[in-house]
């Protein structure tokens, strides 16, 4: 099941050139559903928001990053499902390859859907609670109805719910928390292949620290 879902992910990548996981490795079992957010300094900087469901990560690229201000809705472009071992990936994808650029494990933790996640995804109204190191409380992903391109309808909005974890006027403060939750490293250190090895979350064993390419 998961393997068929990952065919788009695999088709986009050459695993001889990138050290991103192919999804072949087993991940550790967890009692709760996991989520990760990866800061990705590609052609355009974005934050990849990934929610574990049915053996893969449902994924969205949040162009300006998440905001704790409920009035500050952030565009989240739905992208292909990613393998669960991707949730431990921190390193640099070679230039010229798909998504070339540095990837930081910016946040991670557990998520809980507020209802049937498959039905909510289909409807385009996914409500959930996050328990991460940076992101907490209630959130919603809403699929936009009037996509100006009127094509694939892959544009969603990531919105913070009103609760104890909201922060009005917080547009960019959260994004200044700019160190890896897995290794404590900055983007520059990750790019240089320096500093601590990221601590694994999805797998039992960590990726090599020197996930860096010329
Ligand atoms: Mn990305």
Coordinates of C-alpha atoms in Angstrom, one line a residue, residues 19-155:
X19 CA 20.8 10.8 0.0
X20 CA 17.2 11.3 0.7
X21 CA 15.6 8.0 1.8
X22 CA 13.8 5.8 -0.8
X23 CA 11.3 4.6 1.7
X24 CA 12.8 1.1 1.8
X25 CA 13.9 1.3 5.5
X26 CA 11.7 0.3 8.3
X27 CA 10.7 2.9 10.8
X28 CA 10.0 2.4 14.5
X29 CA 6.4 1.7 15.5
X30 CA 4.7 4.5 17.5
X31 CA 1.6 4.5 19.5
X32 CA 0.6 7.9 18.2
X33 CA 0.7 9.5 14.7
X34 CA 3.9 11.5 14.1
X35 CA 4.4 14.8 12.3
X36 CA 7.5 16.6 11.1
X37 CA 8.2 20.1 9.6
X38 CA 11.3 20.4 7.5
X39 CA 12.7 23.8 6.6
X40 CA 13.8 23.5 3.0
X41 CA 16.0 26.1 1.4
X42 CA 15.3 25.1 -2.2
X43 CA 14.7 27.3 -5.2
X44 CA 12.3 29.1 -2.9
X45 CA 12.5 28.7 0.9
X46 CA 9.5 26.8 2.3
X47 CA 8.5 24.6 5.2
X48 CA 7.5 21.0 4.4
X49 CA 4.6 20.0 6.7
X50 CA 4.2 16.2 7.0
X51 CA 1.5 14.2 8.8
X52 CA 1.8 10.5 9.2
X53 CA -1.2 8.6 7.9
X54 CA -1.6 5.0 6.5
X55 CA 2.1 4.3 6.4
X56 CA 3.2 7.5 4.6
X57 CA 3.6 11.2 5.2
X58 CA 0.8 13.3 3.7
X59 CA 2.8 16.4 2.7
X60 CA 2.3 20.1 2.1
X61 CA 4.9 22.8 1.2
X62 CA 4.0 25.9 3.4
X63 CA 5.6 28.7 1.4
X64 CA 5.9 31.3 4.2
X65 CA 6.0 28.8 7.1
X66 CA 3.4 28.3 9.8
X67 CA 2.0 31.1 12.0
X68 CA 0.5 30.9 15.4
X69 CA -1.8 33.9 14.6
X70 CA -5.2 32.5 13.6
X71 CA -5.7 35.6 11.3
X72 CA -2.5 34.8 9.4
X73 CA -3.5 32.0 7.0
X74 CA -0.6 30.4 5.3
X75 CA -0.6 28.9 1.8
X76 CA 0.1 25.1 1.9
X77 CA 0.7 23.5 -1.5
X78 CA -0.1 19.7 -1.4
X79 CA 2.8 17.7 -2.7
X80 CA 3.4 14.0 -3.2
X81 CA 3.3 11.5 -0.2
X82 CA 6.7 11.0 1.4
X83 CA 8.1 7.9 3.0
X84 CA 8.1 7.8 6.8
X85 CA 11.9 7.5 7.0
X86 CA 12.0 11.0 5.4
X87 CA 11.0 12.2 8.8
X88 CA 14.6 11.7 9.9
X89 CA 16.2 13.4 6.9
X90 CA 18.4 16.4 7.5
X91 CA 21.1 17.3 5.0
X92 CA 21.6 18.8 1.6
X93 CA 20.0 17.6 -1.6
X94 CA 22.5 18.2 -4.5
X95 CA 21.9 21.1 -6.8
X96 CA 20.4 20.1 -10.0
X97 CA 18.4 17.3 -8.3
X98 CA 14.7 17.6 -7.5
X99 CA 14.4 19.9 -4.4
X100 CA 18.1 20.7 -4.5
X101 CA 19.0 22.6 -1.3
X102 CA 19.4 22.2 2.5
X103 CA 16.8 20.5 4.7
X104 CA 16.5 21.1 8.5
X105 CA 14.3 19.1 10.9
X106 CA 12.6 22.3 12.1
X107 CA 9.9 20.6 14.3
X108 CA 8.5 17.2 15.1
X109 CA 6.1 15.5 17.5
X110 CA 2.7 13.9 17.4
X111 CA -0.6 14.9 15.8
X112 CA -4.2 13.8 16.4
X113 CA -7.0 14.2 13.9
X114 CA -10.2 15.7 15.3
X115 CA -12.4 13.2 13.5
X116 CA -11.9 10.7 10.6
X117 CA -8.7 11.9 8.9
X118 CA -9.4 10.3 5.6
X119 CA -12.9 11.8 5.4
X120 CA -11.6 15.2 6.4
X121 CA -8.8 15.0 3.8
X122 CA -11.3 14.1 1.1
X123 CA -13.6 17.0 2.1
X124 CA -10.6 19.4 2.2
X125 CA -11.1 20.3 5.9
X126 CA -8.6 18.6 8.1
X127 CA -8.8 19.6 11.7
X128 CA -6.1 18.4 14.1
X129 CA -4.1 19.0 17.3
X130 CA -0.3 19.2 17.2
X131 CA 2.1 18.3 20.1
X132 CA 5.5 19.4 18.8
X133 CA 8.4 21.3 20.1
X134 CA 7.5 24.5 18.3
X135 CA 3.9 23.9 17.0
X136 CA 1.2 23.1 19.5
X137 CA -2.6 23.1 19.8
X138 CA -5.4 23.1 17.3
X139 CA -4.8 23.7 13.6
X140 CA -6.8 23.2 10.3
X141 CA -5.8 22.6 6.7
X142 CA -8.5 23.9 4.4
X143 CA -8.5 23.2 0.6
X144 CA -9.0 26.3 -1.4
X145 CA -12.1 26.2 -3.6
X146 CA -11.4 28.9 -6.0
X147 CA -7.9 28.0 -7.1
X148 CA -7.1 30.7 -9.7
X149 CA -5.4 28.0 -11.9
X150 CA -8.6 25.9 -11.7
X151 CA -6.5 22.8 -12.2
X152 CA -5.3 20.3 -9.6
X153 CA -6.8 22.0 -6.6
X154 CA -3.7 21.3 -4.6
X155 CA -3.7 24.7 -2.7

